[in-house]
C-alpha atoms as a printed R data frame, in Angstrom:
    type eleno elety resid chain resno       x       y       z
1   ATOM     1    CA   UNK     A     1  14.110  64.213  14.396
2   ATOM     2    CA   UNK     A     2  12.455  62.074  16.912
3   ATOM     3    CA   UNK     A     3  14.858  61.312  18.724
4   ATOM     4    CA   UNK     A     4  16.323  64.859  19.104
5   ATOM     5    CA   UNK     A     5  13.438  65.860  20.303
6   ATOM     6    CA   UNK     A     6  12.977  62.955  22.491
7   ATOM     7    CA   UNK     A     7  16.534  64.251  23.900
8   ATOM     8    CA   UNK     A     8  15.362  67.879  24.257
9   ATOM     9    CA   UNK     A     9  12.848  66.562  26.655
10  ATOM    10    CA   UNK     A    10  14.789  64.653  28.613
11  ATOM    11    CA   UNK     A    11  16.854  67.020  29.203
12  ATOM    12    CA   UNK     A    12  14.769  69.578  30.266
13  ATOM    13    CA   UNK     A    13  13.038  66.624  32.975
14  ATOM    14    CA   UNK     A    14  16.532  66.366  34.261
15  ATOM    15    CA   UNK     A    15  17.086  69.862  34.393
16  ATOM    16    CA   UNK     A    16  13.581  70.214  35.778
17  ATOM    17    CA   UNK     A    17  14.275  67.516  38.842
18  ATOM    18    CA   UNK     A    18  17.692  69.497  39.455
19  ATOM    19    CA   UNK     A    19  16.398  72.701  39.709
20  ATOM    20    CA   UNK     A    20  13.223  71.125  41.580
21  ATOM    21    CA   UNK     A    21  15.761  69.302  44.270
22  ATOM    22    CA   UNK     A    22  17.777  71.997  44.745
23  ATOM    23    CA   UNK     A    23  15.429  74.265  45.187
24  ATOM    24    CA   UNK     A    24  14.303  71.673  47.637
25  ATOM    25    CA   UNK     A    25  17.162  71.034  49.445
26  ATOM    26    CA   UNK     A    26  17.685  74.458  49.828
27  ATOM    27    CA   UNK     A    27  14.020  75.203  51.291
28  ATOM    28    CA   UNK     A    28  14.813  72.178  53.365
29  ATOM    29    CA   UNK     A    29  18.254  73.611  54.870
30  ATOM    30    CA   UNK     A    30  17.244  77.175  55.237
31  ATOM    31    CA   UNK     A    31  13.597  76.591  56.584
32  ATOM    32    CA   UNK     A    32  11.929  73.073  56.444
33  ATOM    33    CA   UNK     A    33  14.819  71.823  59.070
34  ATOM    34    CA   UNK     A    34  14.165  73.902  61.577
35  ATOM    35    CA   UNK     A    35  10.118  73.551  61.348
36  ATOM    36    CA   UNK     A    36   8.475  70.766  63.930
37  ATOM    37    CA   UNK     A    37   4.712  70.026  62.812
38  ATOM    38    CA   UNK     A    38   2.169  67.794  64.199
39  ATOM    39    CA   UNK     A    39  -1.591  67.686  63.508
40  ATOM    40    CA   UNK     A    40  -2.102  66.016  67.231
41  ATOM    41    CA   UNK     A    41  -3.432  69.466  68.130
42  ATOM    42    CA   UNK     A    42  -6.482  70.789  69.317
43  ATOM    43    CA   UNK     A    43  -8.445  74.170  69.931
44  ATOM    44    CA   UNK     A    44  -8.922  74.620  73.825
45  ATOM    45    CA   UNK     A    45 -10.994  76.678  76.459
46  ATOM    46    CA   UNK     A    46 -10.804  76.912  79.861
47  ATOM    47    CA   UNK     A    47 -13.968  75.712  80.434
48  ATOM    48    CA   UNK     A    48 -16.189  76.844  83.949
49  ATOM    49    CA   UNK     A    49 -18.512  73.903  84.910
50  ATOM    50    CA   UNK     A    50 -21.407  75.865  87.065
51  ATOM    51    CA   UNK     A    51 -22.584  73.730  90.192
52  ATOM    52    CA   UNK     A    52 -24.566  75.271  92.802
53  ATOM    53    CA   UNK     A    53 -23.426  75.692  96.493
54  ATOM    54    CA   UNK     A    54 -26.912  74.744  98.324
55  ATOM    55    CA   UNK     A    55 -28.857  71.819  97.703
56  ATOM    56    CA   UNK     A    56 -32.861  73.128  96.517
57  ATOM    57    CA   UNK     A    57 -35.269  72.297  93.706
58  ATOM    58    CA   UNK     A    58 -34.787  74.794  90.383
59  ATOM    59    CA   UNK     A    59 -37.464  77.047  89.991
60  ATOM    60    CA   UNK     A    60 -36.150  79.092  87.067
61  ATOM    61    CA   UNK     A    61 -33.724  78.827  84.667
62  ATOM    62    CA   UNK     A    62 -33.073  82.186  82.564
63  ATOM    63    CA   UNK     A    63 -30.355  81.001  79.883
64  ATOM    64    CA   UNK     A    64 -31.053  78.966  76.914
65  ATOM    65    CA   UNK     A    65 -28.189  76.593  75.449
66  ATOM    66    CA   UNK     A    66 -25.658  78.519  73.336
67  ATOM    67    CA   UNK     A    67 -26.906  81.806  74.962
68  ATOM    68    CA   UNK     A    68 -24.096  84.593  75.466
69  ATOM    69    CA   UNK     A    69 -24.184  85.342  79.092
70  ATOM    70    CA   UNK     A    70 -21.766  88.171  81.106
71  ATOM    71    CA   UNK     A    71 -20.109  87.828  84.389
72  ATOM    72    CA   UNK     A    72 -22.889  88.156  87.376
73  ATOM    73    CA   UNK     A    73 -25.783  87.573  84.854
74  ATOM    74    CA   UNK     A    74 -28.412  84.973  86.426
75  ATOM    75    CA   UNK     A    75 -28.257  81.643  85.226
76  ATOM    76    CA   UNK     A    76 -30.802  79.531  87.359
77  ATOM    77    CA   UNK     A    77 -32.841  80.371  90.702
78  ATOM    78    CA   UNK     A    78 -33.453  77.648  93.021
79  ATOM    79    CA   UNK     A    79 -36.357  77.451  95.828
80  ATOM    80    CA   UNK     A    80 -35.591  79.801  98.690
81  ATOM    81    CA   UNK     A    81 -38.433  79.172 101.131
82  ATOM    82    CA   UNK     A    82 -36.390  77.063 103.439
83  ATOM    83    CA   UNK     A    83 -33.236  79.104 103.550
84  ATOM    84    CA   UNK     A    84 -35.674  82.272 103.912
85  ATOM    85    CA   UNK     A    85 -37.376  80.645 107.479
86  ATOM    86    CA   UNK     A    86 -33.368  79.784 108.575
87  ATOM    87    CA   UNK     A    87 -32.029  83.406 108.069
88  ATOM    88    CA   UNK     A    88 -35.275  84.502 110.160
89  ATOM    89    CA   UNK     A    89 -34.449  81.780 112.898
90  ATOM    90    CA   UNK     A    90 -30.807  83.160 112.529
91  ATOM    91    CA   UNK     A    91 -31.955  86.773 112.714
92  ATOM    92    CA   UNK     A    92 -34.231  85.660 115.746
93  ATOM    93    CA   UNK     A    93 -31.672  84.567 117.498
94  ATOM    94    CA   UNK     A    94 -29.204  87.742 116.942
95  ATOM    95    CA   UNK     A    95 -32.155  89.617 118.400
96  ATOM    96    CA   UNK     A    96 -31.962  87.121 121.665
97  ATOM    97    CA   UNK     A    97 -28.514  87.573 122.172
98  ATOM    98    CA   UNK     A    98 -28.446  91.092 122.046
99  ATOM    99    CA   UNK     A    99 -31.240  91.489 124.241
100 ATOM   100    CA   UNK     A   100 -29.534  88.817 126.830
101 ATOM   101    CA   UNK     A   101 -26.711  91.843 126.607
102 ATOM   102    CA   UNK     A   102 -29.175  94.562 126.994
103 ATOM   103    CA   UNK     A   103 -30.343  92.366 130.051
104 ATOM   104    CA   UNK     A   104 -26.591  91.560 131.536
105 ATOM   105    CA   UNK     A   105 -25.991  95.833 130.767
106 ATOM   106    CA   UNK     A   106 -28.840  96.471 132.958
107 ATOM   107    CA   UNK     A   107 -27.838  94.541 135.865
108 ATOM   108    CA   UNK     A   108 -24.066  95.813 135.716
109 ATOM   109    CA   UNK     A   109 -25.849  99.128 136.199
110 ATOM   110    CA   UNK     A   110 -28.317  97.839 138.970
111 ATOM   111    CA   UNK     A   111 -25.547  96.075 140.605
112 ATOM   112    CA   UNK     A   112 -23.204  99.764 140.625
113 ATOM   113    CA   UNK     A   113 -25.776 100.613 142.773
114 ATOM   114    CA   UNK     A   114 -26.472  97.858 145.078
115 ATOM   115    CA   UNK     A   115 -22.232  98.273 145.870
116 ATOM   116    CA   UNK     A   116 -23.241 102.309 146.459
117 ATOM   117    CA   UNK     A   117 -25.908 101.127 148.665
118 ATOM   118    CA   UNK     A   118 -23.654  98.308 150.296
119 ATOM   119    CA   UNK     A   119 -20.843  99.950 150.891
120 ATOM   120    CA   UNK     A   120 -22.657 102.857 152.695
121 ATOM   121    CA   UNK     A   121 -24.208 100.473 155.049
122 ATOM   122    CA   UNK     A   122 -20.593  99.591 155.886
123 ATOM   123    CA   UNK     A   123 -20.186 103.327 156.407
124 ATOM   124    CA   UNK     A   124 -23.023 102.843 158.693
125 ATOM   125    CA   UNK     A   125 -21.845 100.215 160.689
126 ATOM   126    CA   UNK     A   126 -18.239 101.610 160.942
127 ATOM   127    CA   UNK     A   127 -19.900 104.371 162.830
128 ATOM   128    CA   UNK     A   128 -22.405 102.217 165.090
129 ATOM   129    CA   UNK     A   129 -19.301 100.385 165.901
130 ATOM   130    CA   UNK     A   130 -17.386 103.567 166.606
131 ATOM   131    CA   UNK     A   131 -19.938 104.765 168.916
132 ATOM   132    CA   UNK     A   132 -20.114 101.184 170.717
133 ATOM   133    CA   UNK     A   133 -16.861 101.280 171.011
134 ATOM   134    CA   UNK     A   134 -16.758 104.917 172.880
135 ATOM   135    CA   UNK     A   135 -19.543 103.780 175.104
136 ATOM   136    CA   UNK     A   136 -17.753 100.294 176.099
137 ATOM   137    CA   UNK     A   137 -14.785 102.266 177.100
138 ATOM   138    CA   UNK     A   138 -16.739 104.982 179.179
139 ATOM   139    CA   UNK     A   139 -18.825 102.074 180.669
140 ATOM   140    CA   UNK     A   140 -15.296  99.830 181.454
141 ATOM   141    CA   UNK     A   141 -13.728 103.035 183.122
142 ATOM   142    CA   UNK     A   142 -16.735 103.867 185.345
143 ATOM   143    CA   UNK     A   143 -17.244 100.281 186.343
144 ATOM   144    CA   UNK     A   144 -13.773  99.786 187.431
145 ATOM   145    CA   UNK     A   145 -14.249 102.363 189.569
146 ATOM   146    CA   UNK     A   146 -17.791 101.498 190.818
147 ATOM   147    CA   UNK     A   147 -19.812 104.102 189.028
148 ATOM   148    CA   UNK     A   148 -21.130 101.848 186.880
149 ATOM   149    CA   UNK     A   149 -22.962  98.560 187.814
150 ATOM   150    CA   UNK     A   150 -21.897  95.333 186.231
151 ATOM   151    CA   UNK     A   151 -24.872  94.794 184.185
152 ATOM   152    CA   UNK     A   152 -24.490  98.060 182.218
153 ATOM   153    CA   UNK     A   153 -20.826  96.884 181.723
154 ATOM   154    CA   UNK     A   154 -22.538  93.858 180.268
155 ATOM   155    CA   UNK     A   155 -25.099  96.116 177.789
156 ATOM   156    CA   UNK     A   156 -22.219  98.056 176.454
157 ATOM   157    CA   UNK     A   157 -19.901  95.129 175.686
158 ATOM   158    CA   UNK     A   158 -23.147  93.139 173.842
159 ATOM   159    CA   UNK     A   159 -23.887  96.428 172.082
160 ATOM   160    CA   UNK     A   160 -20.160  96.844 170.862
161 ATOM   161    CA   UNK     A   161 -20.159  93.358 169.831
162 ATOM   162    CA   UNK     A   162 -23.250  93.424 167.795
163 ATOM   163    CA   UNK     A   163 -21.942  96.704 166.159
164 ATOM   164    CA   UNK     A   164 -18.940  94.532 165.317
165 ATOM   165    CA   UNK     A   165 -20.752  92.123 164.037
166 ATOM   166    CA   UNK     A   166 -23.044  94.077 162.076
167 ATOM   167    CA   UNK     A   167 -19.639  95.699 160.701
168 ATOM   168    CA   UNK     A   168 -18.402  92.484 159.270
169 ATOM   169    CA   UNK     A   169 -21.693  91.754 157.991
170 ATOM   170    CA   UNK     A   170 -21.596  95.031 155.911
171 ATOM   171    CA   UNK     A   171 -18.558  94.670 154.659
172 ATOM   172    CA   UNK     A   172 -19.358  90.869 153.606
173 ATOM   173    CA   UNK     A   173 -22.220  92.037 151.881
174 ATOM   174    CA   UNK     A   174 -19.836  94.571 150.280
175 ATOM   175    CA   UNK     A   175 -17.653  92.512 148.762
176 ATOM   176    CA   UNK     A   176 -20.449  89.775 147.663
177 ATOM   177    CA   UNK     A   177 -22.016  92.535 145.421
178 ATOM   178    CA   UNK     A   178 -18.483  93.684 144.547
179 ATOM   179    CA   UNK     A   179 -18.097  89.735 143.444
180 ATOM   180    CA   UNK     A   180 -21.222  89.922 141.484
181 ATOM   181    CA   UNK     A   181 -20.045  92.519 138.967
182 ATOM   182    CA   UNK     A   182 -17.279  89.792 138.404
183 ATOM   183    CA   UNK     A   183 -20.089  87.070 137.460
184 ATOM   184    CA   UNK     A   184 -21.459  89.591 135.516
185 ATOM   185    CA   UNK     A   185 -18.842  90.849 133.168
186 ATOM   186    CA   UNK     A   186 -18.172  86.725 132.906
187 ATOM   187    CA   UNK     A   187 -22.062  86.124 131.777
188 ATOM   188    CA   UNK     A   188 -21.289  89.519 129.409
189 ATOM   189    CA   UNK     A   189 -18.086  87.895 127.546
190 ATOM   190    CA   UNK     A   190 -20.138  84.578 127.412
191 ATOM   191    CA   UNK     A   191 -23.160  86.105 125.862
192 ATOM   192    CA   UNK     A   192 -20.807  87.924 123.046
193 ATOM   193    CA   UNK     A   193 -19.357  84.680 122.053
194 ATOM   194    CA   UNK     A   194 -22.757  83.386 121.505
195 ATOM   195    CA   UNK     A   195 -23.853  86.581 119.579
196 ATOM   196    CA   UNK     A   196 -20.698  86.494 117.515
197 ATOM   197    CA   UNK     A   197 -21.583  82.907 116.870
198 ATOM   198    CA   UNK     A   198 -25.126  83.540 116.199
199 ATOM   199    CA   UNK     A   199 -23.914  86.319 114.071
200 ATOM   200    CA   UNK     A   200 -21.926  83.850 111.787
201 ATOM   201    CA   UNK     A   201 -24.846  81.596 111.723
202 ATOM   202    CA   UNK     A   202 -26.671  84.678 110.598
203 ATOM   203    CA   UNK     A   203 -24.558  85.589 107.845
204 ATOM   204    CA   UNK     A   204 -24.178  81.873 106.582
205 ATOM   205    CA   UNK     A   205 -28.075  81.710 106.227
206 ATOM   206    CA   UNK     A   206 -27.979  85.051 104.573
207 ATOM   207    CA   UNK     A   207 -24.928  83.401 102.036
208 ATOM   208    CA   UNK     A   208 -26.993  80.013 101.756
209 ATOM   209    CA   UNK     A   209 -30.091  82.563 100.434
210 ATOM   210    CA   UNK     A   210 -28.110  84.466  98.305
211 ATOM   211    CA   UNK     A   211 -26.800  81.358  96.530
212 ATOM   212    CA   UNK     A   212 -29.825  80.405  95.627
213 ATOM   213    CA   UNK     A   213 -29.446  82.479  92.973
214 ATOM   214    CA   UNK     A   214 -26.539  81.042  90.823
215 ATOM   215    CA   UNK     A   215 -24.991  83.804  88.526
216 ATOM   216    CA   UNK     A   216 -22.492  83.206  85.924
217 ATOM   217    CA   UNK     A   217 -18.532  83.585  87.645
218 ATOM   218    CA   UNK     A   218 -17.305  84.456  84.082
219 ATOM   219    CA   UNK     A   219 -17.922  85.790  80.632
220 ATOM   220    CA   UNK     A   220 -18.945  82.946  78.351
221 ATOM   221    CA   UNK     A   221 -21.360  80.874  76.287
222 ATOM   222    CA   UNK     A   222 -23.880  78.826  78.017
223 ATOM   223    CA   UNK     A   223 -23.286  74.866  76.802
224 ATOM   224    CA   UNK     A   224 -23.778  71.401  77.914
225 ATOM   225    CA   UNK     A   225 -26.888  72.790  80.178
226 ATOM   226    CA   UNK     A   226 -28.287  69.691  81.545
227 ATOM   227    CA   UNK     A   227 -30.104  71.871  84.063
228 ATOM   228    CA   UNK     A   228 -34.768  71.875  84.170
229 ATOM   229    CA   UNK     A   229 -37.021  73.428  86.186
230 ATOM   230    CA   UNK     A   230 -37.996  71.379  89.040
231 ATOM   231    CA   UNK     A   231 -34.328  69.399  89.047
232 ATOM   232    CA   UNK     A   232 -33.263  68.603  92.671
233 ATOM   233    CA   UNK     A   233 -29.714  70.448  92.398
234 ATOM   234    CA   UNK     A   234 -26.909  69.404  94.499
235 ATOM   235    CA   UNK     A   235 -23.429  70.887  95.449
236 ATOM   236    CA   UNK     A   236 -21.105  68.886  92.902
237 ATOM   237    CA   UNK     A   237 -23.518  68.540  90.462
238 ATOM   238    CA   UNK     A   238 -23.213  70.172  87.075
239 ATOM   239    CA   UNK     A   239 -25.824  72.577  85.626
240 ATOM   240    CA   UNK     A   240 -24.095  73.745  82.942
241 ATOM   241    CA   UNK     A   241 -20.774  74.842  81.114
242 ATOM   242    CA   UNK     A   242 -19.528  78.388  80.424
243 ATOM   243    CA   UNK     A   243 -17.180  78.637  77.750
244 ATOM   244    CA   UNK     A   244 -15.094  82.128  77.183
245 ATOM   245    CA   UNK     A   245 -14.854  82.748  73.797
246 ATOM   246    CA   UNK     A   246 -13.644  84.263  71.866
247 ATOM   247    CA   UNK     A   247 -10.400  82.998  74.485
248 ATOM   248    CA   UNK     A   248  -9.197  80.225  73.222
249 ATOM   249    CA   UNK     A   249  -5.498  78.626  72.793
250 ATOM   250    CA   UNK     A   250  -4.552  75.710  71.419
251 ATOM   251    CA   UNK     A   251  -3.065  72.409  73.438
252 ATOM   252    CA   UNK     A   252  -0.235  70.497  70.322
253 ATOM   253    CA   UNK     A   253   0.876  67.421  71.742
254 ATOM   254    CA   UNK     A   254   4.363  66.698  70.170
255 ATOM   255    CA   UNK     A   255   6.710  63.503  70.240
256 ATOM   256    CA   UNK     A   256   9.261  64.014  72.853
257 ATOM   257    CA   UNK     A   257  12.021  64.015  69.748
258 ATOM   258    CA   UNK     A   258  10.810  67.409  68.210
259 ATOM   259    CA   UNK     A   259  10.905  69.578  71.737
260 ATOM   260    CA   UNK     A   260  15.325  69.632  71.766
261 ATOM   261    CA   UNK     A   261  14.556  73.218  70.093
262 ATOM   262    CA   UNK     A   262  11.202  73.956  71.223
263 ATOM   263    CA   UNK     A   263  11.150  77.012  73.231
264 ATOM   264    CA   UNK     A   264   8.650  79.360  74.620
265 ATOM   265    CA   UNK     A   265   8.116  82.503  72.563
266 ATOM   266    CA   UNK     A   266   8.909  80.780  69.129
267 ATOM   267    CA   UNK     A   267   6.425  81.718  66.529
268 ATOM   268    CA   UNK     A   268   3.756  79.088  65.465
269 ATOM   269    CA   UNK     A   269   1.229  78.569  62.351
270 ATOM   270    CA   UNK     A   270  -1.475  77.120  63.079
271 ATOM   271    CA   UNK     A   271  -4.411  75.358  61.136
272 ATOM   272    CA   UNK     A   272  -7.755  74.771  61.884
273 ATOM   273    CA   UNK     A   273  -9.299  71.599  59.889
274 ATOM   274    CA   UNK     A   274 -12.853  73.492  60.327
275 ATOM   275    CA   UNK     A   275 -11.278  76.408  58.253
276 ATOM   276    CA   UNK     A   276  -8.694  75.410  55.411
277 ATOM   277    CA   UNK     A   277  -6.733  77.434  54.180
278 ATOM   278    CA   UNK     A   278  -6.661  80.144  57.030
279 ATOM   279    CA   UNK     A   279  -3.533  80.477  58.491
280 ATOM   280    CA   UNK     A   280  -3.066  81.927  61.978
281 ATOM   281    CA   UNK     A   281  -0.173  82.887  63.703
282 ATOM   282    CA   UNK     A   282   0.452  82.047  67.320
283 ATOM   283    CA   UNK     A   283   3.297  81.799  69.760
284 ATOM   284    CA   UNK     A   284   4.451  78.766  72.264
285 ATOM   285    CA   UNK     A   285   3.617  79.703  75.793
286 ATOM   286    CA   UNK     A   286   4.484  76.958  77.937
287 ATOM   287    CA   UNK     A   287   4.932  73.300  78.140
288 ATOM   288    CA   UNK     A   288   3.368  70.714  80.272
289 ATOM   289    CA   UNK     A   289   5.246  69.549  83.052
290 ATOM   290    CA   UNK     A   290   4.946  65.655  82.241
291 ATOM   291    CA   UNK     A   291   4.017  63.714  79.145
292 ATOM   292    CA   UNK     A   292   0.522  63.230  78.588
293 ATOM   293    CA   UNK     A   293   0.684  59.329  79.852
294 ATOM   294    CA   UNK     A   294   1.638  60.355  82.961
295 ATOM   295    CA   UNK     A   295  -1.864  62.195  83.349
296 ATOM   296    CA   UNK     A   296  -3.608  59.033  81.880
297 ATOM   297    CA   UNK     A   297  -6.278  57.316  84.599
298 ATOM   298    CA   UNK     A   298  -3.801  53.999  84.162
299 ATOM   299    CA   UNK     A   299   0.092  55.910  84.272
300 ATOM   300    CA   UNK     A   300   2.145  53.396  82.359
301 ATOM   301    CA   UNK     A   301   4.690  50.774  84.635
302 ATOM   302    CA   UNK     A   302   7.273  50.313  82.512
303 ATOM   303    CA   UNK     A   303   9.373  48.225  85.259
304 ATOM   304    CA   UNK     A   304   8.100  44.982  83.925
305 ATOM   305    CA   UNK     A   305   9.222  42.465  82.043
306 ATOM   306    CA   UNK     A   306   7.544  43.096  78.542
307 ATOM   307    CA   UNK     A   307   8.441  46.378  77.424
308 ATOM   308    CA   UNK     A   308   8.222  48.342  74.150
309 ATOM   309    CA   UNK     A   309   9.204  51.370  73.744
310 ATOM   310    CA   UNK     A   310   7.368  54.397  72.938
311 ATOM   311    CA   UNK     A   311   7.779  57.932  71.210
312 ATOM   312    CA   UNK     A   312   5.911  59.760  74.099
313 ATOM   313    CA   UNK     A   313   3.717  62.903  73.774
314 ATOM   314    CA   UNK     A   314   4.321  66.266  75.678
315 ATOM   315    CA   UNK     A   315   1.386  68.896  75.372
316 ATOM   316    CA   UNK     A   316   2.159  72.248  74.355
317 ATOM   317    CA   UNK     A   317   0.683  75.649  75.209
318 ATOM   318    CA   UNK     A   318   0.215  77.813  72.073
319 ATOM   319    CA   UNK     A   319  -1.241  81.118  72.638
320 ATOM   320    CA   UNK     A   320  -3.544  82.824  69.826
321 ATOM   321    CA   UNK     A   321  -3.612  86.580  69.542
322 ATOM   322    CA   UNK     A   322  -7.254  87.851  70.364
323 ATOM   323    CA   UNK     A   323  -7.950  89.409  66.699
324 ATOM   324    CA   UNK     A   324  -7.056  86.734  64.756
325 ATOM   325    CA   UNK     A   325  -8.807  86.269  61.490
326 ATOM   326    CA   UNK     A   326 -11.170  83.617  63.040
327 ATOM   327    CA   UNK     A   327 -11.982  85.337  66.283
328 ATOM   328    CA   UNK     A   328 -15.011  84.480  67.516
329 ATOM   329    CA   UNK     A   329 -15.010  81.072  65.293
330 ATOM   330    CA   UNK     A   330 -12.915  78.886  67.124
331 ATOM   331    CA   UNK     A   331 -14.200  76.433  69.387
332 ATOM   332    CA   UNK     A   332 -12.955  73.961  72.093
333 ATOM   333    CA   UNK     A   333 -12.375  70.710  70.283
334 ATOM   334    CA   UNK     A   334 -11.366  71.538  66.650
335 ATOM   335    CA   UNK     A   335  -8.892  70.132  65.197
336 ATOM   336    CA   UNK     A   336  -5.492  72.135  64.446
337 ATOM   337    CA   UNK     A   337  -2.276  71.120  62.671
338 ATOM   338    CA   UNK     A   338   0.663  72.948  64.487
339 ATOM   339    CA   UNK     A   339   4.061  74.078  62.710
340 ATOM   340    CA   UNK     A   340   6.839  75.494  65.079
341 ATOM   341    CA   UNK     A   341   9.542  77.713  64.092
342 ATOM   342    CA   UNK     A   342  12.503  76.641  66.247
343 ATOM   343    CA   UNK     A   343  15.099  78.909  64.453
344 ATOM   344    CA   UNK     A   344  17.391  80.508  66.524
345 ATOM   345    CA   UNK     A   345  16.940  78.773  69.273
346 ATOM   346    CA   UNK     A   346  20.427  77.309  69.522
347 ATOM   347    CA   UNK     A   347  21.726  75.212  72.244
348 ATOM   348    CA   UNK     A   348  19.884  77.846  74.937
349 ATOM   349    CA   UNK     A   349  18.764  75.619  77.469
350 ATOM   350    CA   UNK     A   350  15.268  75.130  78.570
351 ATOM   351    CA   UNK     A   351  14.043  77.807  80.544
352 ATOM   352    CA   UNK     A   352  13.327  77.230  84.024
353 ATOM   353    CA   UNK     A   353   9.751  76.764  85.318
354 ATOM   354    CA   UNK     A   354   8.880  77.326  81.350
355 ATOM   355    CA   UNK     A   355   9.375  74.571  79.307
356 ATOM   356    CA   UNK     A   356   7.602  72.201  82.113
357 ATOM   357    CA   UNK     A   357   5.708  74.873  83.094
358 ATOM   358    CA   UNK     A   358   3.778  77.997  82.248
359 ATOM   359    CA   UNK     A   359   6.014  80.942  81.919
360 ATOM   360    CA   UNK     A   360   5.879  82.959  84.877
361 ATOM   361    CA   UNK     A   361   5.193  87.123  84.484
362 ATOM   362    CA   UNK     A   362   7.859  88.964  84.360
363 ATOM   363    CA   UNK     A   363  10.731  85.873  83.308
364 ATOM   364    CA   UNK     A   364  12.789  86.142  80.767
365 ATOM   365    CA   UNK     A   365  12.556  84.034  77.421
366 ATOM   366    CA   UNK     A   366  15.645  82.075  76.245
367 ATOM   367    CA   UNK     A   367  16.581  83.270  72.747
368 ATOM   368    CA   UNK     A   368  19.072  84.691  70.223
């Protein structure tokens, strides 16, 4: 009796293991083939690190840590007294140079008139020497035939060559004032360059002022704020972080053997370690365009004489949609086990610019 039903037993553990490989083996070959999975994978942000643009002591700061700011919301407001006196030494200076134009448009008018004035005293003299002229020639004709004595002769030719003279020296003046409009317009173009320039120095006060104010460039949640009241702040140096959420993706970085099938646009599950057993679907959206040693501070030299070979590491882009179940939840850092589903995608080749490389808008997605 025993050892029937020792037999019974058996039996059903072998038919047990059968049915359990097979079924097995055939989850393997119609699914578990064609899944690559890695738990090298991590929830990521694109993360804004606020510096300000001018250097200034802080004299507010209007966001606590973990606060949920919008774009264009104040941040921090740094001490403006200094760039307040330069835009009114910029502004003073506007004033100058416009003034210097007022002054240059004023003589340009003055100096219309002084070439009215100058040109009819050539008018003037034209007609002095005209009438010289006429009385030289009556005086020549009479004295030639001893009308005249020889010392009016003399009178009339000094009086037509003064009126000559004179002539000349009208139309010299003429053309000296006619000059001077030249100088002028020069002194005019000369005085706009410095206005335009004093003009730019204006509005880079004015831009210097206006960043004392530092606003948040994007959406986020204030973190990592190192920045106090009274700080000495310094182009380059961080105040805080702004982190977009609920925008997050996640980075997967899998061996170089499981990406033959990898394409963008297959789906992906995805994992969170913070969250068992929520599963959320994403998709891949793009590849990094070198392994992540390349990126390393110390790139690896494998010309040498000692080397070992090593599985290497490409990142991978996987999108989340923005309603996922833990929307909101995720944060930069956590840890994520990736699976990808790599059926259908063939022999297709990588697509260009894709696989190492975002997918661009508008390309087209290798698949069957």
């Amino acid at each position: 009796m025993a050892k029937g039903v020792r037999k019974i037993v058996l039996s059903g553990v072998a038919v047990a293991a059968l049915v359990g490989g097979g079924f097995g083996g055939w989850h393997w070959w119609t699914e578990g083939r064609f899944i690559e999975s890695t738990d090298n994978a991590y929830v990521h942000s694109d993360i804004t690190v606020v510096s300000p643009k001018v250097s200034a002591y802080v004299r507010e700061v209007r966001v606590a840590e973990n606060q949920q700011v919008a774009a264009g919301d104040v941040l921090a407001v740094l001490d403006d007294q200094d760039f307040t006196a330069k835009v009114a030494e910029a502004e003073a200076n506007v004033a100058g140079q416009k003034a210097a134009l007022g002054t240059i448009a004023s003589k340009l008018e003055l100096q219309r008139a002084l070439i009215d004035q100058a040109a009819a005293s050539v008018a003037s003299a034209e007609a002095e020497q005209r009438r010289a002229q006429q009385d030289f020639d009556r005086t020549r004709a009479l004295a030639n035939e001893s009308w005249a004595s020889k010392q009016k002769f003399e009178t009339a030719d000094a009086d037509l060559r003064k009126a000559v003279a004179a002539t000349n020296k009208a139309r010299a003046a003429l053309d000296a004032e006619k000059d001077q409009v030249g100088v002028l317009n020069a002194s005019r173009v000369e005085t706009e360059a410095r206005l335009r320039q004093a003009e730019a120095a204006l509005q880079t006060a004015r831009n210097d002022l206006a960043n004392t104010v530092i606003r948040a460039p994007v959406d986020g949640v204030v973190g990592n704020r190192g920045v106090q009241v009274g700080q000495y702040a310094r182009p380059g140096v961080q105040l805080l972080s702004l982190v977009p959420l609920p925008d997050v993706y996640v980075v997967a970085n899998f061996k170089e053997t499981q990406l033959s099938r990898m394409r963008p646009g297959q789906a992906v599950t995805v994992e969170i370690d913070a969250y068992p057993g929520k599963r959320l679907e994403g998709k891949v959206e793009s590849f990094a365009p070198a392994s992540g040693s390349q990126f390393s501070l110390l790139p690896p030299e494998n010309a040498t004489g000692n080397f070992t070979k090593i599985v290497q590491r490409v990142p991978v882009r996987i999108a989340l949609p923005h309603d996922n179940a833990l929307a909101g939840l995720l944060r930069p850092g956590l840890s994520v086990t990736a699976e990808v589903d790599t059926r259908g995608s063939g022999d297709a080749p990588h697509v260009a610019g894709s696989v190492f490389g975002a997918v661009r808008p508008g390309q087209a997605v290798a698949s069957k």
